[in-house]
CSV table of C-alpha atoms in Angstrom, one decimal:
chain,number,residue,atom,x,y,z
A,1,UNK,CA,-36.3,19.2,-0.5
A,2,UNK,CA,-32.7,18.4,0.5
A,3,UNK,CA,-29.6,19.8,-1.1
A,4,UNK,CA,-28.0,17.5,-3.8
A,5,UNK,CA,-24.4,17.3,-4.4
A,6,UNK,CA,-22.8,16.6,-7.8
A,7,UNK,CA,-20.7,13.4,-8.1
A,8,UNK,CA,-17.6,15.5,-8.8
A,9,UNK,CA,-17.6,16.7,-5.2
A,10,UNK,CA,-18.0,13.2,-4.0
A,11,UNK,CA,-15.0,12.3,-6.2
A,12,UNK,CA,-13.0,15.1,-4.6
A,13,UNK,CA,-13.9,13.8,-1.1
A,14,UNK,CA,-12.8,10.4,-2.1
A,15,UNK,CA,-9.5,11.7,-3.3
A,16,UNK,CA,-8.9,13.7,-0.1
A,17,UNK,CA,-9.7,10.3,1.9
A,18,UNK,CA,-7.2,8.5,-0.2
A,19,UNK,CA,-4.5,11.0,0.5
A,20,UNK,CA,-5.2,10.7,4.3
A,21,UNK,CA,-5.2,6.9,4.0
A,22,UNK,CA,-1.7,7.0,2.3
A,23,UNK,CA,-0.1,9.7,4.5
A,24,UNK,CA,-1.4,8.1,7.9
A,25,UNK,CA,-1.2,4.4,6.7
A,26,UNK,CA,-4.8,3.7,7.7
A,27,UNK,CA,-7.9,2.4,5.9
A,28,UNK,CA,-10.9,4.5,5.7
A,29,UNK,CA,-13.5,2.6,3.5
A,30,UNK,CA,-16.3,3.1,5.9
A,31,UNK,CA,-16.3,6.7,5.2
A,32,UNK,CA,-16.6,6.5,1.5
A,33,UNK,CA,-19.8,7.2,-0.3
A,34,UNK,CA,-20.9,3.9,-2.0
A,35,UNK,CA,-22.1,3.7,-5.6
A,36,UNK,CA,-25.6,3.0,-4.4
A,37,UNK,CA,-25.9,6.5,-2.8
A,38,UNK,CA,-25.2,8.1,-6.3
A,39,UNK,CA,-28.3,8.4,-8.5
A,40,UNK,CA,-29.1,10.1,-11.8
A,41,UNK,CA,-30.6,13.6,-11.6
A,42,UNK,CA,-34.1,14.1,-12.7
A,43,UNK,CA,-34.2,16.4,-15.8
A,44,UNK,CA,-38.0,16.6,-15.9
A,45,UNK,CA,-41.1,14.6,-16.6
A,46,UNK,CA,-42.4,13.6,-20.1
A,47,UNK,CA,-45.8,15.2,-20.4
A,48,UNK,CA,-47.2,12.3,-22.4
A,49,UNK,CA,-46.1,9.3,-20.4
A,50,UNK,CA,-45.6,11.2,-17.1
A,51,UNK,CA,-42.2,9.3,-16.8
A,52,UNK,CA,-39.2,11.0,-15.3
A,53,UNK,CA,-36.5,12.1,-17.7
A,54,UNK,CA,-32.9,11.5,-16.1
A,55,UNK,CA,-29.8,13.3,-17.0
A,56,UNK,CA,-26.4,11.8,-17.3
A,57,UNK,CA,-25.3,13.8,-14.2
A,58,UNK,CA,-25.2,11.8,-10.9
A,59,UNK,CA,-26.0,13.3,-7.5
A,60,UNK,CA,-25.8,12.4,-3.8
A,61,UNK,CA,-27.9,13.6,-1.0
A,62,UNK,CA,-26.0,16.5,0.6
A,63,UNK,CA,-26.9,15.6,4.2
A,64,UNK,CA,-25.7,12.0,3.6
A,65,UNK,CA,-22.2,13.4,2.2
A,66,UNK,CA,-22.0,15.8,5.2
A,67,UNK,CA,-22.6,12.9,7.6
A,68,UNK,CA,-19.8,10.9,6.0
A,69,UNK,CA,-17.3,13.9,6.1
A,70,UNK,CA,-18.4,14.7,9.8
A,71,UNK,CA,-17.8,11.1,10.7
A,72,UNK,CA,-14.4,10.9,9.0
A,73,UNK,CA,-13.4,14.2,10.8
A,74,UNK,CA,-14.5,12.9,14.2
A,75,UNK,CA,-12.6,9.6,13.7
A,76,UNK,CA,-9.4,11.4,12.6
A,77,UNK,CA,-9.7,13.6,15.6
A,78,UNK,CA,-10.1,10.8,18.0
A,79,UNK,CA,-7.1,9.0,16.2
A,80,UNK,CA,-4.7,11.9,16.5
A,81,UNK,CA,-5.7,12.6,20.1
A,82,UNK,CA,-4.9,9.0,21.0
A,83,UNK,CA,-1.4,9.6,19.6
A,84,UNK,CA,-1.1,12.7,21.7
A,85,UNK,CA,-2.3,11.1,24.8
A,86,UNK,CA,0.5,8.5,24.6
A,87,UNK,CA,2.9,11.4,25.2
A,88,UNK,CA,0.9,12.5,28.4
A,89,UNK,CA,1.9,11.6,31.9
A,90,UNK,CA,4.8,12.4,34.2
A,91,UNK,CA,8.0,13.3,32.1
A,92,UNK,CA,11.1,13.8,34.3
A,93,UNK,CA,13.0,17.0,33.5
A,94,UNK,CA,15.9,16.4,31.3
A,95,UNK,CA,19.1,17.5,33.3
A,96,UNK,CA,21.1,20.2,31.8
A,97,UNK,CA,24.6,19.3,30.6
A,98,UNK,CA,27.2,19.9,33.2
A,99,UNK,CA,30.1,22.0,32.1
A,100,UNK,CA,33.5,20.6,32.9
A,101,UNK,CA,36.0,23.0,34.3
A,102,UNK,CA,39.4,22.4,32.6
A,103,UNK,CA,41.8,24.8,34.1
C-alpha cells in the first residue's frame, strides 16, 4: 500500500508553486495536483452492507505528489541553468581605470 498524503500538504505545495510563479513571472499549471487526484479517505467498511465508509478528509497518492514535486524542481533547475548559460562564453577583461597624473 502506498503512502497517502493529506490534502493540506497538497495545498501547501500549491501555495509554494503560486509564490514561485509570481516571483519568477512564469506559469506552472502542469505541476499542480488536479482535483481528480484527490479522493476521500476510507474510514472503514459497514459490516452489514460491506460498503466503504468515507471520511471528510481528502488524500492524494504520495508517489503521485512526489512525481509532481520532482518534475517541478527539475523544470526550475533547467530554467535557472538556461539563464546562467546566457552569461557563459568569452568575456573580455574589464580594463582597469587609468590614473591620470596631474602634476
